[in-house]
Amino acid sequence: MHRDAAIEGAPTRKATCRAGSNIAFIKYWGVADPALNIPLNNSISMTLAGAHTTTTVAWDDSSSGAADSVTLDGVELQGASAARIVAHLDRLRAQAGVPWSARVVSNNNFPMASGIASSASGFAALTVAGTAALGLTLDAARLSALARRASGSASRSLFGGFVEWERGSSHSSSTARQIHDESHWPLMDLIAIVSTGAKHTSSSDGHRLAATSPFTAARTQHVDEWLATVRRAVAASDLALLGPVLELDALAMHGVMMTSAPSLLYWQPGTLEVLHALRAWREEEGLPVYFTIDAGPNVHLICEAETAPAVERRLASLPAVERIIASGPGPGAQLLGEHLF
Ligand code: PMV
């Protein structure tokens, strides 16, 4: 790591940000406006302390129209794999009105192959570091809206603890905000990594396909009621109230995915193995643990901190579970004084 010259007083066009990934309790799945990533419904998530991305952005103010360079977990991205990041750098350049090229180096503290979405933490960190390095001072809502353009869930990773993304109806009104900070409730997310392997449809393509599922209308019809329950459950730190709704919306979202055209099937045999085991622990042993699943095969087991060791022990004994990543609620995106280059 390199010390920031700015901290010693010299000007710099470099900044570094760390942002946590997040797990949604009520999901974002489906877009009202695909160009702007305006979602069909509000979503609520917990920012994760244990899975984060650190990104350094340096702008070259003597360059104009040169190519950007992007290195992710030690690998220099080329062509299509860099395109989504370059598209976001274009948004940042437009915001500042400059033609400068950027060097971006980004590291995840969780393995990419683990199937945990890195787009939320990655684009939150890129937005905060990139705008800071440009000398832009944007408030949290504007940063959230900007991050949303790259990845909807990134709008939530700007904030720590428990976060709600308000659907809104325009670029500036579709933003996230913190509803409780990270000290509010020591909830745990135990991410059971089951065999990944097969390449699946990206979430950006999946959001567009949601419109083709006959179940989207049913989910949309109920989601406001589920959001209200999740708000109440989180405010009261009530897992018995949160858990059933958490599972219901995850199943509703996967129902939408499975019934879209083409059908998306993210589950693997290991996914079901974990779900059946979890139900048995809860129903036969009284263990208070619930699940949610994102656009992938891994299962997120949500329980309170005091139950986590018992859940983790049981999970580790399942043949399908390759690895467990445990995380409590974490802080919002923060600028660091040390850089990756
Ligand atoms: O931000 P995206 O486009 O990667 O979409 C995230 C979609 C889910 O992770 C499945 C749900 C959510 O709200 O995080």
GROMACS .gro file of C-alpha atoms and ligand atoms in nm:
model
  355
    1MET     CA    1   0.000   0.000   0.000
    2HIS     CA    2   0.113   0.354  -0.075
    3ARG     CA    3   0.051   0.658   0.140
    4ASP     CA    4  -0.171   0.924  -0.010
    5ALA     CA    5   0.032   1.223  -0.122
    6ALA     CA    6  -0.276   1.441  -0.060
    7ILE     CA    7  -0.261   1.353   0.306
    8GLU     CA    8   0.084   1.515   0.311
    9GLY     CA    9  -0.056   1.818   0.129
   10ALA     CA   10   0.035   1.765  -0.240
   11PRO     CA   11  -0.251   1.748  -0.491
   12THR     CA   12  -0.343   1.406  -0.625
   13ARG     CA   13  -0.605   1.261  -0.856
   14LYS     CA   14  -0.603   0.933  -0.675
   15ALA     CA   15  -0.841   0.790  -0.416
   16THR     CA   16  -0.916   0.454  -0.257
   17CYS     CA   17  -1.245   0.326  -0.122
   18ARG     CA   18  -1.355   0.011   0.058
   19ALA     CA   19  -1.720  -0.098   0.031
   20GLY     CA   20  -1.902  -0.404   0.162
   21SER     CA   21  -2.118  -0.639  -0.038
   22ASN     CA   22  -2.480  -0.667   0.075
   23ILE     CA   23  -2.749  -0.930   0.109
   24ALA     CA   24  -3.106  -0.831   0.024
   25PHE     CA   25  -3.393  -0.934   0.253
   26ILE     CA   26  -3.645  -0.803  -0.002
   27LYS     CA   27  -3.495  -0.838  -0.346
   28TYR     CA   28  -3.439  -0.616  -0.645
   29TRP     CA   29  -3.545  -0.826  -0.942
   30GLY     CA   30  -3.693  -0.658  -1.246
   31VAL     CA   31  -3.659  -0.309  -1.390
   32ALA     CA   32  -3.918  -0.042  -1.463
   33ASP     CA   33  -3.653   0.146  -1.662
   34PRO     CA   34  -3.367  -0.074  -1.788
   35ALA     CA   35  -3.152   0.216  -1.909
   36LEU     CA   36  -3.154   0.387  -1.570
   37ASN     CA   37  -3.182   0.071  -1.353
   38ILE     CA   38  -3.501   0.196  -1.191
   39PRO     CA   39  -3.640  -0.113  -1.015
   40LEU     CA   40  -3.995  -0.250  -0.999
   41ASN     CA   41  -3.994  -0.235  -0.619
   42ASN     CA   42  -3.810  -0.102  -0.313
   43SER     CA   43  -3.554  -0.341  -0.166
   44ILE     CA   44  -3.402  -0.379   0.182
   45SER     CA   45  -3.056  -0.520   0.255
   46MET     CA   46  -2.785  -0.566   0.513
   47THR     CA   47  -2.434  -0.447   0.422
   48LEU     CA   48  -2.176  -0.716   0.494
   49ALA     CA   49  -1.864  -0.661   0.706
   50GLY     CA   50  -1.702  -0.985   0.593
   51ALA     CA   51  -1.713  -0.947   0.213
   52HIS     CA   52  -1.576  -0.625   0.071
   53THR     CA   53  -1.399  -0.469  -0.226
   54THR     CA   54  -1.111  -0.220  -0.208
   55THR     CA   55  -1.059  -0.003  -0.516
   56THR     CA   56  -0.802   0.260  -0.606
   57VAL     CA   57  -0.874   0.496  -0.895
   58ALA     CA   58  -0.611   0.731  -1.039
   59TRP     CA   59  -0.702   0.977  -1.315
   60ASP     CA   60  -0.435   1.093  -1.558
   61ASP     CA   61  -0.512   1.462  -1.607
   62SER     CA   62  -0.259   1.488  -1.891
   63SER     CA   63  -0.444   1.229  -2.098
   64SER     CA   64  -0.738   1.273  -2.332
   65GLY     CA   65  -0.920   0.980  -2.485
   66ALA     CA   66  -0.654   0.722  -2.385
   67ALA     CA   67  -0.769   0.373  -2.287
   68ASP     CA   68  -0.844   0.300  -1.921
   69SER     CA   69  -0.663   0.018  -1.746
   70VAL     CA   70  -0.854  -0.206  -1.507
   71THR     CA   71  -0.698  -0.475  -1.286
   72LEU     CA   72  -0.925  -0.697  -1.079
   73ASP     CA   73  -0.780  -0.938  -0.823
   74GLY     CA   74  -0.445  -0.919  -0.999
   75VAL     CA   75  -0.580  -0.980  -1.351
   76GLU     CA   76  -0.576  -0.704  -1.615
   77LEU     CA   77  -0.925  -0.702  -1.770
   78GLN     CA   78  -0.953  -0.678  -2.149
   79GLY     CA   79  -1.234  -0.599  -2.393
   80ALA     CA   80  -1.580  -0.712  -2.286
   81SER     CA   81  -1.481  -0.793  -1.928
   82ALA     CA   82  -1.359  -0.436  -1.878
   83ALA     CA   83  -1.648  -0.276  -2.071
   84ARG     CA   84  -1.891  -0.248  -1.780
   85ILE     CA   85  -1.627  -0.075  -1.568
   86VAL     CA   86  -1.522   0.156  -1.853
   87ALA     CA   87  -1.891   0.246  -1.905
   88HIS     CA   88  -1.907   0.353  -1.541
   89LEU     CA   89  -1.582   0.549  -1.573
   90ASP     CA   90  -1.755   0.728  -1.865
   91ARG     CA   91  -2.038   0.829  -1.628
   92LEU     CA   92  -1.784   0.966  -1.379
   93ARG     CA   93  -1.599   1.154  -1.657
   94ALA     CA   94  -1.930   1.303  -1.773
   95GLN     CA   95  -2.012   1.409  -1.417
   96ALA     CA   96  -1.684   1.602  -1.394
   97GLY     CA   97  -1.673   1.711  -1.759
   98VAL     CA   98  -1.320   1.576  -1.818
   99PRO     CA   99  -1.171   1.344  -2.085
  100TRP     CA  100  -0.906   1.186  -1.858
  101SER     CA  101  -0.827   0.816  -1.861
  102ALA     CA  102  -0.814   0.614  -1.541
  103ARG     CA  103  -0.613   0.339  -1.386
  104VAL     CA  104  -0.829   0.117  -1.163
  105VAL     CA  105  -0.699  -0.154  -0.933
  106SER     CA  106  -0.955  -0.348  -0.734
  107ASN     CA  107  -0.933  -0.639  -0.489
  108ASN     CA  108  -1.207  -0.847  -0.331
  109ASN     CA  109  -1.144  -1.007   0.008
  110PHE     CA  110  -1.370  -1.295  -0.094
  111PRO     CA  111  -1.298  -1.535  -0.382
  112MET     CA  112  -1.472  -1.439  -0.707
  113ALA     CA  113  -1.529  -1.809  -0.771
  114SER     CA  114  -1.733  -1.824  -0.451
  115GLY     CA  115  -2.029  -1.687  -0.645
  116ILE     CA  116  -2.083  -1.389  -0.415
  117ALA     CA  117  -2.186  -1.095  -0.627
  118SER     CA  118  -1.899  -0.849  -0.636
  119SER     CA  119  -2.086  -0.593  -0.844
  120ALA     CA  120  -2.253  -0.427  -0.541
  121SER     CA  121  -1.932  -0.370  -0.345
  122GLY     CA  122  -1.723  -0.320  -0.659
  123PHE     CA  123  -1.936  -0.047  -0.815
  124ALA     CA  124  -1.997   0.126  -0.480
  125ALA     CA  125  -1.619   0.141  -0.422
  126LEU     CA  126  -1.551   0.253  -0.782
  127THR     CA  127  -1.811   0.531  -0.757
  128VAL     CA  128  -1.680   0.670  -0.428
  129ALA     CA  129  -1.309   0.641  -0.515
  130GLY     CA  130  -1.360   0.765  -0.872
  131THR     CA  131  -1.560   1.075  -0.778
  132ALA     CA  132  -1.331   1.159  -0.483
  133ALA     CA  133  -1.025   1.136  -0.708
  134LEU     CA  134  -1.197   1.374  -0.950
  135GLY     CA  135  -1.247   1.621  -0.665
  136LEU     CA  136  -1.627   1.597  -0.692
  137THR     CA  137  -1.822   1.643  -0.371
  138LEU     CA  138  -2.148   1.457  -0.410
  139ASP     CA  139  -2.382   1.385  -0.121
  140ALA     CA  140  -2.467   1.026  -0.028
  141ALA     CA  141  -2.795   1.023  -0.226
  142ARG     CA  142  -2.623   1.140  -0.544
  143LEU     CA  143  -2.344   0.884  -0.501
  144SER     CA  144  -2.610   0.616  -0.450
  145ALA     CA  145  -2.793   0.717  -0.770
  146LEU     CA  146  -2.466   0.717  -0.963
  147ALA     CA  147  -2.366   0.370  -0.832
  148ARG     CA  148  -2.717   0.244  -0.922
  149ARG     CA  149  -2.653   0.313  -1.290
  150ALA     CA  150  -2.372   0.053  -1.289
  151SER     CA  151  -2.543  -0.206  -1.069
  152GLY     CA  152  -2.873  -0.160  -0.887
  153SER     CA  153  -2.757  -0.332  -0.569
  154ALA     CA  154  -2.447  -0.106  -0.557
  155SER     CA  155  -2.679   0.183  -0.465
  156ARG     CA  156  -2.731   0.008  -0.128
  157SER     CA  157  -2.362  -0.070  -0.058
  158LEU     CA  158  -2.289   0.300  -0.011
  159PHE     CA  159  -2.445   0.271   0.334
  160GLY     CA  160  -2.366   0.062   0.641
  161GLY     CA  161  -2.598  -0.157   0.844
  162PHE     CA  162  -2.956  -0.195   0.721
  163VAL     CA  163  -3.048  -0.011   0.404
  164GLU     CA  164  -3.359   0.057   0.195
  165TRP     CA  165  -3.344   0.148  -0.173
  166GLU     CA  166  -3.645   0.361  -0.262
  167ARG     CA  167  -3.767   0.263  -0.609
  168GLY     CA  168  -3.830   0.625  -0.711
  169SER     CA  169  -3.937   0.731  -1.058
  170SER     CA  170  -3.637   0.920  -1.195
  171HIS     CA  171  -3.258   0.909  -1.182
  172SER     CA  172  -3.235   1.139  -0.882
  173SER     CA  173  -3.525   0.990  -0.683
  174SER     CA  174  -3.420   0.623  -0.709
  175THR     CA  175  -3.168   0.612  -0.422
  176ALA     CA  176  -3.087   0.414  -0.112
  177ARG     CA  177  -3.057   0.530   0.248
  178GLN     CA  178  -2.963   0.378   0.580
  179ILE     CA  179  -3.253   0.272   0.801
  180HIS     CA  180  -3.043   0.140   1.095
  181ASP     CA  181  -2.667   0.146   1.144
  182GLU     CA  182  -2.442  -0.158   1.174
  183SER     CA  183  -2.458  -0.165   1.555
  184HIS     CA  184  -2.838  -0.198   1.554
  185TRP     CA  185  -2.867  -0.578   1.534
  186PRO     CA  186  -2.587  -0.839   1.534
  187LEU     CA  187  -2.749  -1.051   1.266
  188MET     CA  188  -2.526  -1.297   1.082
  189ASP     CA  189  -2.518  -1.405   0.718
  190LEU     CA  190  -2.352  -1.747   0.683
  191ILE     CA  191  -2.296  -1.794   0.313
  192ALA     CA  192  -2.291  -2.163   0.223
  193ILE     CA  193  -2.086  -2.195  -0.095
  194VAL     CA  194  -2.212  -2.502  -0.282
  195SER     CA  195  -2.070  -2.629  -0.612
  196THR     CA  196  -2.074  -2.338  -0.856
  197GLY     CA  197  -1.938  -2.452  -1.193
  198ALA     CA  198  -2.193  -2.370  -1.462
  199LYS     CA  199  -2.196  -2.016  -1.599
  200HIS     CA  200  -2.530  -1.850  -1.537
  201THR     CA  201  -2.719  -1.554  -1.677
  202SER     CA  202  -2.593  -1.222  -1.541
  203SER     CA  203  -2.829  -1.030  -1.315
  204SER     CA  204  -2.844  -0.740  -1.562
  205ASP     CA  205  -2.991  -0.974  -1.826
  206GLY     CA  206  -3.212  -1.138  -1.562
  207HIS     CA  207  -3.371  -0.806  -1.459
  208ARG     CA  208  -3.496  -0.759  -1.815
  209LEU     CA  209  -3.633  -1.114  -1.832
  210ALA     CA  210  -3.844  -1.063  -1.519
  211ALA     CA  211  -4.100  -0.885  -1.740
  212THR     CA  212  -4.166  -1.213  -1.923
  213SER     CA  213  -4.270  -1.408  -1.611
  214PRO     CA  214  -4.640  -1.431  -1.523
  215PHE     CA  215  -4.531  -1.439  -1.157
  216THR     CA  216  -4.381  -1.088  -1.162
  217ALA     CA  217  -4.726  -0.931  -1.130
  218ALA     CA  218  -4.805  -1.146  -0.826
  219ARG     CA  219  -4.475  -1.064  -0.657
  220THR     CA  220  -4.519  -0.693  -0.729
  221GLN     CA  221  -4.869  -0.706  -0.585
  222HIS     CA  222  -4.746  -0.845  -0.251
  223VAL     CA  223  -4.406  -0.686  -0.214
  224ASP     CA  224  -4.517  -0.364  -0.040
  225GLU     CA  225  -4.674  -0.571   0.238
  226TRP     CA  226  -4.353  -0.778   0.269
  227LEU     CA  227  -4.141  -0.461   0.278
  228ALA     CA  228  -4.354  -0.328   0.565
  229THR     CA  229  -4.302  -0.652   0.760
  230VAL     CA  230  -3.925  -0.645   0.702
  231ARG     CA  231  -3.907  -0.280   0.819
  232ARG     CA  232  -4.093  -0.371   1.137
  233ALA     CA  233  -3.889  -0.689   1.195
  234VAL     CA  234  -3.555  -0.511   1.152
  235ALA     CA  235  -3.663  -0.217   1.371
  236ALA     CA  236  -3.764  -0.461   1.648
  237SER     CA  237  -3.469  -0.701   1.589
  238ASP     CA  238  -3.730  -0.976   1.552
  239LEU     CA  239  -3.593  -1.275   1.360
  240ALA     CA  240  -3.913  -1.478   1.399
  241LEU     CA  241  -4.096  -1.199   1.210
  242LEU     CA  242  -3.819  -1.141   0.954
  243GLY     CA  243  -3.737  -1.504   0.870
  244PRO     CA  244  -4.059  -1.622   0.702
  245VAL     CA  245  -4.081  -1.308   0.482
  246LEU     CA  246  -3.712  -1.336   0.393
  247GLU     CA  247  -3.773  -1.690   0.266
  248LEU     CA  248  -4.099  -1.598   0.095
  249ASP     CA  249  -3.944  -1.321  -0.114
  250ALA     CA  250  -3.638  -1.531  -0.205
  251LEU     CA  251  -3.871  -1.809  -0.324
  252ALA     CA  252  -4.094  -1.557  -0.505
  253MET     CA  253  -3.790  -1.413  -0.685
  254HIS     CA  254  -3.666  -1.758  -0.784
  255GLY     CA  255  -4.022  -1.841  -0.895
  256VAL     CA  256  -4.004  -1.539  -1.125
  257MET     CA  257  -3.662  -1.649  -1.250
  258MET     CA  258  -3.772  -2.007  -1.318
  259THR     CA  259  -4.085  -1.894  -1.504
  260SER     CA  260  -3.929  -1.623  -1.720
  261ALA     CA  261  -3.863  -1.683  -2.090
  262PRO     CA  262  -3.603  -1.819  -2.119
  263SER     CA  263  -3.627  -1.986  -1.780
  264LEU     CA  264  -3.346  -1.915  -1.534
  265LEU     CA  265  -3.253  -2.193  -1.296
  266TYR     CA  266  -2.979  -2.083  -1.059
  267TRP     CA  267  -3.018  -2.368  -0.810
  268GLN     CA  268  -2.784  -2.665  -0.800
  269PRO     CA  269  -2.834  -2.994  -0.614
  270GLY     CA  270  -2.628  -2.847  -0.327
  271THR     CA  271  -2.874  -2.558  -0.296
  272LEU     CA  272  -3.158  -2.801  -0.220
  273GLU     CA  273  -2.940  -3.004   0.012
  274VAL     CA  274  -2.882  -2.694   0.225
  275LEU     CA  275  -3.250  -2.590   0.214
  276HIS     CA  276  -3.372  -2.934   0.331
  277ALA     CA  277  -3.110  -2.950   0.605
  278LEU     CA  278  -3.198  -2.598   0.726
  279ARG     CA  279  -3.568  -2.686   0.748
  280ALA     CA  280  -3.486  -2.996   0.950
  281TRP     CA  281  -3.265  -2.797   1.192
  282ARG     CA  282  -3.542  -2.545   1.239
  283GLU     CA  283  -3.840  -2.779   1.256
  284GLU     CA  284  -3.684  -3.075   1.438
  285GLU     CA  285  -3.424  -2.902   1.657
  286GLY     CA  286  -3.583  -2.559   1.698
  287LEU     CA  287  -3.276  -2.377   1.558
  288PRO     CA  288  -3.382  -2.021   1.459
  289VAL     CA  289  -3.223  -1.991   1.114
  290TYR     CA  290  -3.372  -1.880   0.780
  291PHE     CA  291  -3.246  -1.860   0.422
  292THR     CA  292  -3.228  -1.630   0.126
  293ILE     CA  293  -3.068  -1.690  -0.216
  294ASP     CA  294  -2.938  -1.440  -0.474
  295ALA     CA  295  -2.888  -1.494  -0.849
  296GLY     CA  296  -2.672  -1.801  -0.794
  297PRO     CA  297  -2.670  -2.141  -0.625
  298ASN     CA  298  -2.530  -2.039  -0.285
  299VAL     CA  299  -2.753  -2.019   0.020
  300HIS     CA  300  -2.734  -1.731   0.268
  301LEU     CA  301  -2.832  -1.853   0.615
  302ILE     CA  302  -2.954  -1.570   0.834
  303CYS     CA  303  -2.945  -1.612   1.211
  304GLU     CA  304  -2.854  -1.419   1.523
  305ALA     CA  305  -2.489  -1.403   1.632
  306GLU     CA  306  -2.549  -1.635   1.929
  307THR     CA  307  -2.688  -1.909   1.702
  308ALA     CA  308  -2.418  -1.874   1.436
  309PRO     CA  309  -2.164  -2.125   1.579
  310ALA     CA  310  -2.431  -2.400   1.597
  311VAL     CA  311  -2.545  -2.328   1.240
  312GLU     CA  312  -2.189  -2.313   1.110
  313ARG     CA  313  -2.104  -2.651   1.272
  314ARG     CA  314  -2.403  -2.815   1.108
  315LEU     CA  315  -2.337  -2.651   0.771
  316ALA     CA  316  -1.974  -2.765   0.770
  317SER     CA  317  -2.092  -3.127   0.796
  318LEU     CA  318  -2.297  -3.113   0.473
  319PRO     CA  319  -2.114  -3.270   0.176
  320ALA     CA  320  -2.238  -3.003  -0.066
  321VAL     CA  321  -2.090  -2.714   0.131
  322GLU     CA  322  -1.744  -2.629  -0.002
  323ARG     CA  323  -1.685  -2.324   0.209
  324ILE     CA  324  -1.863  -2.091   0.450
  325ILE     CA  325  -1.822  -1.713   0.462
  326ALA     CA  326  -1.961  -1.560   0.781
  327SER     CA  327  -2.048  -1.195   0.805
  328GLY     CA  328  -2.225  -0.955   1.036
  329PRO     CA  329  -2.352  -0.608   0.942
  330GLY     CA  330  -2.074  -0.382   0.817
  331PRO     CA  331  -2.003  -0.012   0.766
  332GLY     CA  332  -2.080   0.198   0.460
  333ALA     CA  333  -1.833   0.276   0.184
  334GLN     CA  334  -1.531   0.460   0.321
  335LEU     CA  335  -1.232   0.638   0.173
  336LEU     CA  336  -0.896   0.501   0.287
  337GLY     CA  337  -0.569   0.690   0.326
  338GLU     CA  338  -0.366   0.411   0.169
  339HIS     CA  339  -0.374   0.308  -0.194
  340LEU     CA  340  -0.332  -0.019  -0.383
  341PHE     CA  341  -0.068   0.138  -0.612
  342PMV     O1  342  -2.735  -0.522  -0.877
  342PMV     P1  343  -2.757  -0.642  -0.962
  342PMV     O2  344  -2.795  -0.605  -1.103
  342PMV     O3  345  -2.640  -0.737  -0.955
  342PMV     O4  346  -2.884  -0.721  -0.906
  342PMV     C1  347  -2.889  -0.784  -0.779
  342PMV     C2  348  -2.993  -0.888  -0.779
  342PMV     C3  349  -3.002  -0.973  -0.654
  342PMV     O5  350  -2.877  -0.987  -0.591
  342PMV     C4  351  -3.052  -1.112  -0.694
  342PMV     C5  352  -3.104  -0.917  -0.555
  342PMV     C6  353  -3.064  -0.796  -0.475
  342PMV     O6  354  -3.152  -0.715  -0.446
  342PMV     O7  355  -2.945  -0.783  -0.440
   0.00000   0.00000   0.00000
